PDB file of C-alpha atoms in Angstrom:
ATOM      1  CA  ASP A   8     168.214  95.627  49.484  1.00  0.00           C
ATOM      2  CA  VAL A   9     164.072  95.318  48.879  1.00  0.00           C
ATOM      3  CA  LYS A  10     162.516  98.111  51.185  1.00  0.00           C
ATOM      4  CA  VAL A  11     159.139  98.141  52.339  1.00  0.00           C
ATOM      5  CA  THR A  12     158.227 101.704  53.550  1.00  0.00           C
ATOM      6  CA  GLN A  13     155.520 102.885  55.301  1.00  0.00           C
ATOM      7  CA  SER A  14     154.310 106.201  55.622  1.00  0.00           C
ATOM      8  CA  SER A  15     153.855 107.053  59.336  1.00  0.00           C
ATOM      9  CA  ARG A  16     155.281 105.134  62.232  1.00  0.00           C
ATOM     10  CA  TYR A  17     152.894 106.642  64.281  1.00  0.00           C
ATOM     11  CA  LEU A  18     148.632 108.124  63.799  1.00  0.00           C
ATOM     12  CA  VAL A  19     146.537 109.033  66.750  1.00  0.00           C
ATOM     13  CA  LYS A  20     143.016 108.807  64.936  1.00  0.00           C
ATOM     14  CA  ARG A  21     138.832 110.145  66.419  1.00  0.00           C
ATOM     15  CA  THR A  22     136.800 107.589  66.116  1.00  0.00           C
ATOM     16  CA  GLY A  23     135.016 107.753  62.852  1.00  0.00           C
ATOM     17  CA  GLU A  24     137.739 109.194  60.758  1.00  0.00           C
ATOM     18  CA  LYS A  25     138.788 107.518  57.602  1.00  0.00           C
ATOM     19  CA  VAL A  26     142.237 106.900  57.918  1.00  0.00           C
ATOM     20  CA  PHE A  27     144.774 106.361  55.012  1.00  0.00           C
ATOM     21  CA  LEU A  28     147.809 103.799  55.622  1.00  0.00           C
ATOM     22  CA  GLU A  29     149.934 103.506  52.645  1.00  0.00           C
ATOM     23  CA  CYS A  30     152.968 100.931  51.605  1.00  0.00           C
ATOM     24  CA  VAL A  31     155.930 101.594  48.944  1.00  0.00           C
ATOM     25  CA  GLN A  32     158.188  98.945  47.869  1.00  0.00           C
ATOM     26  CA  ASP A  33     160.795  99.470  45.583  1.00  0.00           C
ATOM     27  CA  MET A  34     161.743  96.167  44.168  1.00  0.00           C
ATOM     28  CA  ASP A  35     158.839  95.479  41.737  1.00  0.00           C
ATOM     29  CA  HIS A  36     157.065  93.279  43.667  1.00  0.00           C
ATOM     30  CA  GLU A  37     154.227  91.309  42.792  1.00  0.00           C
ATOM     31  CA  ASN A  38     152.639  90.603  46.014  1.00  0.00           C
ATOM     32  CA  MET A  39     151.665  92.576  48.831  1.00  0.00           C
ATOM     33  CA  PHE A  40     150.063  92.246  52.223  1.00  0.00           C
ATOM     34  CA  TRP A  41     148.565  94.244  54.984  1.00  0.00           C
ATOM     35  CA  TYR A  42     148.309  92.850  58.710  1.00  0.00           C
ATOM     36  CA  ARG A  43     147.483  93.705  62.142  1.00  0.00           C
ATOM     37  CA  GLN A  44     149.675  92.638  64.987  1.00  0.00           C
ATOM     38  CA  ASP A  45     148.050  92.346  68.694  1.00  0.00           C
ATOM     39  CA  PRO A  46     149.487  90.991  71.493  1.00  0.00           C
ATOM     40  CA  GLY A  47     148.318  87.229  72.102  1.00  0.00           C
ATOM     41  CA  LEU A  48     146.990  87.282  68.974  1.00  0.00           C
ATOM     42  CA  GLY A  49     150.003  87.646  66.363  1.00  0.00           C
ATOM     43  CA  LEU A  50     149.512  88.948  63.077  1.00  0.00           C
ATOM     44  CA  ARG A  51     146.444  88.347  61.115  1.00  0.00           C
ATOM     45  CA  LEU A  52     146.202  89.092  57.275  1.00  0.00           C
ATOM     46  CA  ILE A  53     143.645  91.340  56.464  1.00  0.00           C
ATOM     47  CA  TYR A  54     144.031  92.400  52.781  1.00  0.00           C
ATOM     48  CA  PHE A  55     146.486  90.949  49.861  1.00  0.00           C
ATOM     49  CA  SER A  56     147.127  92.074  46.763  1.00  0.00           C
ATOM     50  CA  TYR A  57     148.420  89.535  43.831  1.00  0.00           C
ATOM     51  CA  ASP A  58     148.388  93.036  40.908  1.00  0.00           C
ATOM     52  CA  VAL A  59     148.101  95.452  40.237  1.00  0.00           C
ATOM     53  CA  LYS A  60     143.841  96.830  40.726  1.00  0.00           C
ATOM     54  CA  MET A  61     143.546  93.265  42.207  1.00  0.00           C
ATOM     55  CA  LYS A  62     142.959  92.547  45.778  1.00  0.00           C
ATOM     56  CA  GLU A  63     141.810  89.500  47.650  1.00  0.00           C
ATOM     57  CA  LYS A  64     140.399  89.406  51.630  1.00  0.00           C
ATOM     58  CA  GLY A  65     142.107  87.918  54.110  1.00  0.00           C
ATOM     59  CA  ASP A  66     141.045  86.674  57.999  1.00  0.00           C
ATOM     60  CA  ILE A  67     139.698  89.761  58.837  1.00  0.00           C
ATOM     61  CA  PRO A  68     138.573  92.130  56.814  1.00  0.00           C
ATOM     62  CA  GLU A  69     135.917  93.721  58.327  1.00  0.00           C
ATOM     63  CA  GLY A  70     136.240  97.453  58.656  1.00  0.00           C
ATOM     64  CA  TYR A  71     138.700  97.974  56.232  1.00  0.00           C
ATOM     65  CA  SER A  72     139.343  98.113  52.473  1.00  0.00           C
ATOM     66  CA  VAL A  73     142.496  98.390  49.883  1.00  0.00           C
ATOM     67  CA  SER A  74     143.294 100.277  47.220  1.00  0.00           C
ATOM     68  CA  ARG A  75     146.293  99.238  44.226  1.00  0.00           C
ATOM     69  CA  GLU A  76     146.314 101.630  41.514  1.00  0.00           C
ATOM     70  CA  LYS A  77     149.826 101.198  41.425  1.00  0.00           C
ATOM     71  CA  LYS A  78     152.390  98.228  41.674  1.00  0.00           C
ATOM     72  CA  GLU A  79     154.660  99.895  43.978  1.00  0.00           C
ATOM     73  CA  ARG A  80     152.222 101.269  46.406  1.00  0.00           C
ATOM     74  CA  PHE A  81     149.236  99.119  48.611  1.00  0.00           C
ATOM     75  CA  SER A  82     146.879 101.349  51.189  1.00  0.00           C
ATOM     76  CA  LEU A  83     144.836 100.464  54.030  1.00  0.00           C
ATOM     77  CA  ILE A  84     141.392 102.094  54.615  1.00  0.00           C
ATOM     78  CA  LEU A  85     140.020 102.146  57.769  1.00  0.00           C
ATOM     79  CA  GLU A  86     136.343 103.661  56.433  1.00  0.00           C
ATOM     80  CA  SER A  87     135.351 104.961  59.949  1.00  0.00           C
ATOM     81  CA  ALA A  88     137.918 104.489  62.665  1.00  0.00           C
ATOM     82  CA  SER A  89     137.092 102.064  65.975  1.00  0.00           C
ATOM     83  CA  THR A  90     139.193 101.661  69.112  1.00  0.00           C
ATOM     84  CA  ASN A  91     139.260  98.376  68.785  1.00  0.00           C
ATOM     85  CA  GLN A  92     141.052  98.918  65.242  1.00  0.00           C
ATOM     86  CA  THR A  93     143.979 100.301  67.656  1.00  0.00           C
ATOM     87  CA  SER A  94     146.832  98.008  66.539  1.00  0.00           C
ATOM     88  CA  MET A  95     150.503  97.822  65.089  1.00  0.00           C
ATOM     89  CA  TYR A  96     149.828  97.547  61.383  1.00  0.00           C
ATOM     90  CA  LEU A  97     152.526  96.424  58.931  1.00  0.00           C
ATOM     91  CA  CYS A  98     152.872  95.518  55.145  1.00  0.00           C
ATOM     92  CA  ALA A  99     154.714  93.297  53.822  1.00  0.00           C
ATOM     93  CA  SER A 100     155.240  92.388  50.135  1.00  0.00           C
ATOM     94  CA  ASN A 101     157.034  89.387  47.763  1.00  0.00           C
ATOM     95  CA  MET A 102     157.912  88.196  44.291  1.00  0.00           C
ATOM     96  CA  GLY A 103     155.249  86.424  43.041  1.00  0.00           C
ATOM     97  CA  ALA A 104     154.744  82.704  42.640  1.00  0.00           C
ATOM     98  CA  THR A 105     157.497  82.189  44.902  1.00  0.00           C
ATOM     99  CA  ASN A 106     158.089  80.442  48.027  1.00  0.00           C
ATOM    100  CA  TYR A 107     159.652  83.276  49.028  1.00  0.00           C
ATOM    101  CA  GLY A 108     159.793  84.568  52.530  1.00  0.00           C
ATOM    102  CA  TYR A 109     157.762  88.369  53.274  1.00  0.00           C
ATOM    103  CA  THR A 110     159.461  91.806  53.401  1.00  0.00           C
ATOM    104  CA  PHE A 111     157.972  93.840  56.193  1.00  0.00           C
ATOM    105  CA  GLY A 112     157.881  97.317  56.395  1.00  0.00           C
ATOM    106  CA  SER A 113     158.306  98.800  60.484  1.00  0.00           C
ATOM    107  CA  GLY A 114     154.956  98.969  60.862  1.00  0.00           C
ATOM    108  CA  THR A 115     152.895 101.417  61.620  1.00  0.00           C
ATOM    109  CA  ARG A 116     151.239 102.029  65.995  1.00  0.00           C
ATOM    110  CA  LEU A 117     147.327 103.823  65.604  1.00  0.00           C
ATOM    111  CA  THR A 118     145.680 104.402  68.439  1.00  0.00           C
ATOM    112  CA  VAL A 119     142.185 105.254  67.856  1.00  0.00           C
ATOM    113  CA  VAL A 120     140.742 107.368  70.425  1.00  0.00           C
TER     114      VAL A 120
ATOM    115  CA  GLU B  17     142.734  73.829  59.878  1.00  0.00           C
ATOM    116  CA  ASP B  18     146.169  75.196  59.430  1.00  0.00           C
ATOM    117  CA  GLN B  19     147.766  75.897  62.671  1.00  0.00           C
ATOM    118  CA  VAL B  20     151.126  77.372  63.555  1.00  0.00           C
ATOM    119  CA  THR B  21     151.824  77.187  67.965  1.00  0.00           C
ATOM    120  CA  GLN B  22     155.244  78.589  69.305  1.00  0.00           C
ATOM    121  CA  SER B  23     156.575  77.288  72.648  1.00  0.00           C
ATOM    122  CA  PRO B  24     157.508  78.345  74.745  1.00  0.00           C
ATOM    123  CA  GLU B  25     155.753  82.164  75.182  1.00  0.00           C
ATOM    124  CA  ALA B  26     158.539  83.493  76.793  1.00  0.00           C
ATOM    125  CA  LEU B  27     162.451  82.575  78.029  1.00  0.00           C
ATOM    126  CA  ARG B  28     164.798  84.266  79.820  1.00  0.00           C
ATOM    127  CA  LEU B  29     168.179  82.975  79.745  1.00  0.00           C
ATOM    128  CA  GLN B  30     171.400  84.276  80.694  1.00  0.00           C
ATOM    129  CA  GLU B  31     174.184  85.055  78.299  1.00  0.00           C
ATOM    130  CA  GLY B  32     176.207  81.715  77.173  1.00  0.00           C
ATOM    131  CA  GLU B  33     172.968  79.691  78.028  1.00  0.00           C
ATOM    132  CA  SER B  34     172.183  77.702  75.257  1.00  0.00           C
ATOM    133  CA  SER B  35     168.641  76.893  74.001  1.00  0.00           C
ATOM    134  CA  SER B  36     166.206  75.923  71.850  1.00  0.00           C
ATOM    135  CA  LEU B  37     162.390  77.814  70.561  1.00  0.00           C
ATOM    136  CA  ASN B  38     159.585  75.211  69.180  1.00  0.00           C
ATOM    137  CA  CYS B  39     157.584  75.763  66.572  1.00  0.00           C
ATOM    138  CA  SER B  40     154.764  72.616  65.696  1.00  0.00           C
ATOM    139  CA  TYR B  41     152.561  73.390  63.067  1.00  0.00           C
ATOM    140  CA  THR B  42     149.323  71.720  61.339  1.00  0.00           C
ATOM    141  CA  VAL B  43     149.351  72.326  57.531  1.00  0.00           C
ATOM    142  CA  SER B  44     147.802  71.074  54.138  1.00  0.00           C
ATOM    143  CA  GLY B  45     151.260  70.415  51.975  1.00  0.00           C
ATOM    144  CA  LEU B  46     154.040  72.657  53.230  1.00  0.00           C
ATOM    145  CA  ARG B  47     155.115  75.139  51.136  1.00  0.00           C
ATOM    146  CA  GLY B  48     157.737  76.728  53.681  1.00  0.00           C
ATOM    147  CA  LEU B  49     158.529  77.707  57.165  1.00  0.00           C
ATOM    148  CA  PHE B  50     159.685  81.199  58.184  1.00  0.00           C
ATOM    149  CA  TRP B  51     161.592  82.315  60.594  1.00  0.00           C
ATOM    150  CA  TYR B  52     161.560  85.947  62.046  1.00  0.00           C
ATOM    151  CA  ARG B  53     162.945  88.385  64.494  1.00  0.00           C
ATOM    152  CA  GLN B  54     161.096  91.173  65.368  1.00  0.00           C
ATOM    153  CA  ASP B  55     162.652  94.357  67.929  1.00  0.00           C
ATOM    154  CA  PRO B  56     160.351  95.891  69.818  1.00  0.00           C
ATOM    155  CA  GLY B  57     158.373  98.921  67.832  1.00  0.00           C
ATOM    156  CA  LYS B  58     159.506  97.651  64.122  1.00  0.00           C
ATOM    157  CA  GLY B  59     158.751  94.894  61.399  1.00  0.00           C
ATOM    158  CA  PRO B  60     159.677  91.041  60.664  1.00  0.00           C
ATOM    159  CA  GLU B  61     162.813  90.876  60.083  1.00  0.00           C
ATOM    160  CA  PHE B  62     163.582  87.787  57.657  1.00  0.00           C
ATOM    161  CA  LEU B  63     165.909  84.960  59.307  1.00  0.00           C
ATOM    162  CA  PHE B  64     165.259  81.283  57.553  1.00  0.00           C
ATOM    163  CA  THR B  65     163.523  79.699  55.528  1.00  0.00           C
ATOM    164  CA  LEU B  66     162.874  76.046  55.266  1.00  0.00           C
ATOM    165  CA  TYR B  67     161.305  73.320  52.657  1.00  0.00           C
ATOM    166  CA  SER B  68     161.801  70.127  53.776  1.00  0.00           C
ATOM    167  CA  ALA B  69     162.205  67.311  56.667  1.00  0.00           C
ATOM    168  CA  GLY B  70     165.666  67.321  58.282  1.00  0.00           C
ATOM    169  CA  GLU B  71     166.540  70.724  56.512  1.00  0.00           C
ATOM    170  CA  GLU B  72     168.938  72.728  58.558  1.00  0.00           C
ATOM    171  CA  LYS B  73     170.122  76.736  58.285  1.00  0.00           C
ATOM    172  CA  GLU B  74     172.770  78.782  60.172  1.00  0.00           C
ATOM    173  CA  LYS B  75     172.829  82.081  60.798  1.00  0.00           C
ATOM    174  CA  GLU B  76     175.457  83.125  63.188  1.00  0.00           C
ATOM    175  CA  ARG B  77     174.362  81.593  66.865  1.00  0.00           C
ATOM    176  CA  LEU B  78     171.183  80.817  65.575  1.00  0.00           C
ATOM    177  CA  LYS B  79     170.590  77.412  63.437  1.00  0.00           C
ATOM    178  CA  ALA B  80     167.204  76.397  62.433  1.00  0.00           C
ATOM    179  CA  THR B  81     166.312  73.035  61.865  1.00  0.00           C
ATOM    180  CA  LEU B  82     162.589  70.912  60.619  1.00  0.00           C
ATOM    181  CA  THR B  83     160.969  67.772  60.881  1.00  0.00           C
ATOM    182  CA  LYS B  84     157.474  67.002  59.292  1.00  0.00           C
ATOM    183  CA  LYS B  85     155.259  68.257  62.813  1.00  0.00           C
ATOM    184  CA  GLU B  86     157.593  71.129  63.904  1.00  0.00           C
ATOM    185  CA  SER B  87     161.171  73.526  63.777  1.00  0.00           C
ATOM    186  CA  PHE B  88     163.543  74.485  66.307  1.00  0.00           C
ATOM    187  CA  LEU B  89     165.438  77.470  66.942  1.00  0.00           C
ATOM    188  CA  HIS B  90     168.364  76.430  68.496  1.00  0.00           C
ATOM    189  CA  ILE B  91     170.321  79.570  69.978  1.00  0.00           C
ATOM    190  CA  THR B  92     174.069  78.740  71.211  1.00  0.00           C
ATOM    191  CA  ALA B  93     176.007  81.104  73.638  1.00  0.00           C
ATOM    192  CA  PRO B  94     173.373  83.544  73.242  1.00  0.00           C
ATOM    193  CA  LYS B  95     174.114  87.382  74.004  1.00  0.00           C
ATOM    194  CA  PRO B  96     172.082  90.060  75.090  1.00  0.00           C
ATOM    195  CA  GLU B  97     171.434  91.538  71.522  1.00  0.00           C
ATOM    196  CA  ASP B  98     170.174  88.104  70.395  1.00  0.00           C
ATOM    197  CA  SER B  99     167.007  89.505  72.785  1.00  0.00           C
ATOM    198  CA  ALA B 100     163.895  90.014  70.490  1.00  0.00           C
ATOM    199  CA  THR B 101     160.467  88.667  69.345  1.00  0.00           C
ATOM    200  CA  TYR B 102     160.746  85.358  67.060  1.00  0.00           C
ATOM    201  CA  LEU B 103     158.280  84.455  64.834  1.00  0.00           C
ATOM    202  CA  CYS B 104     157.470  81.498  63.508  1.00  0.00           C
ATOM    203  CA  ALA B 105     155.360  80.965  59.643  1.00  0.00           C
ATOM    204  CA  VAL B 106     153.509  78.617  57.618  1.00  0.00           C
ATOM    205  CA  ARG B 107     152.572  78.502  54.017  1.00  0.00           C
ATOM    206  CA  SER B 108     150.596  76.024  52.663  1.00  0.00           C
ATOM    207  CA  GLY B 109     148.922  74.163  49.764  1.00  0.00           C
ATOM    208  CA  ALA B 110     148.241  76.681  46.985  1.00  0.00           C
ATOM    209  CA  THR B 111     148.128  80.286  48.529  1.00  0.00           C
ATOM    210  CA  ASN B 112     150.957  82.502  48.608  1.00  0.00           C
ATOM    211  CA  LYS B 113     148.975  83.758  52.826  1.00  0.00           C
ATOM    212  CA  LEU B 114     151.954  82.980  55.474  1.00  0.00           C
ATOM    213  CA  ILE B 115     150.325  81.856  58.775  1.00  0.00           C
ATOM    214  CA  PHE B 116     152.030  83.358  61.734  1.00  0.00           C
ATOM    215  CA  GLY B 117     152.376  81.901  65.210  1.00  0.00           C
ATOM    216  CA  THR B 118     152.228  84.701  68.461  1.00  0.00           C
ATOM    217  CA  GLY B 119     155.955  84.170  69.038  1.00  0.00           C
ATOM    218  CA  THR B 120     158.443  83.520  71.183  1.00  0.00           C
ATOM    219  CA  LEU B 121     159.753  86.588  73.669  1.00  0.00           C
ATOM    220  CA  LEU B 122     163.427  86.233  74.192  1.00  0.00           C
ATOM    221  CA  ALA B 123     165.173  87.846  76.895  1.00  0.00           C
ATOM    222  CA  VAL B 124     169.170  87.032  77.566  1.00  0.00           C
ATOM    223  CA  GLN B 125     170.355  88.740  80.034  1.00  0.00           C
ATOM    224  CA  PRO B 126     174.672  89.766  80.524  1.00  0.00           C
TER     225      PRO B 126
END
């Protein structure tokens, strides 16, 4: 089975801190995605990547950046955390150039205080 | 604009009481409609992909169907363990991005 692993289940950070959320997949998938999920708003795409060192903005990239130095790892960075970034963050991956669905990680619940 | 709307927002059923969840969509060039199940505090778990109108997929007590404007997730004789949020998503055009609905929260009472 494809596994997408997110390094932390729960995080509590202070306003202004730089926050790193890590995601690793073990099935050699080309595509990786970062979403945030909020009640009533559903899943919203932050950033995605189709290849190593490649990134594209999703629908809500403001306040975030990403890094993909290796194919299996996709990191989400909050440069200066704010309380409105308190959310559930979900990483996903799938094979390139396919219509397959995504495989999601278990999520990281981030609270910014 | 591509859009996905799910209804109802929440549904409470008695064990064994069959029902359906709806996912209506507008998309330019459907390249797949996806159903996911999400348990509290966890990531979505893939259930089905449907590609063309008339297609149906089944898994245990779940059956997904697709028309040109909507998809239904039919739940037959549900059990309490079917309680979860069910998410619908579509992929449009030449992109690989999924557009999600806000989900239906299903509670099945024993």
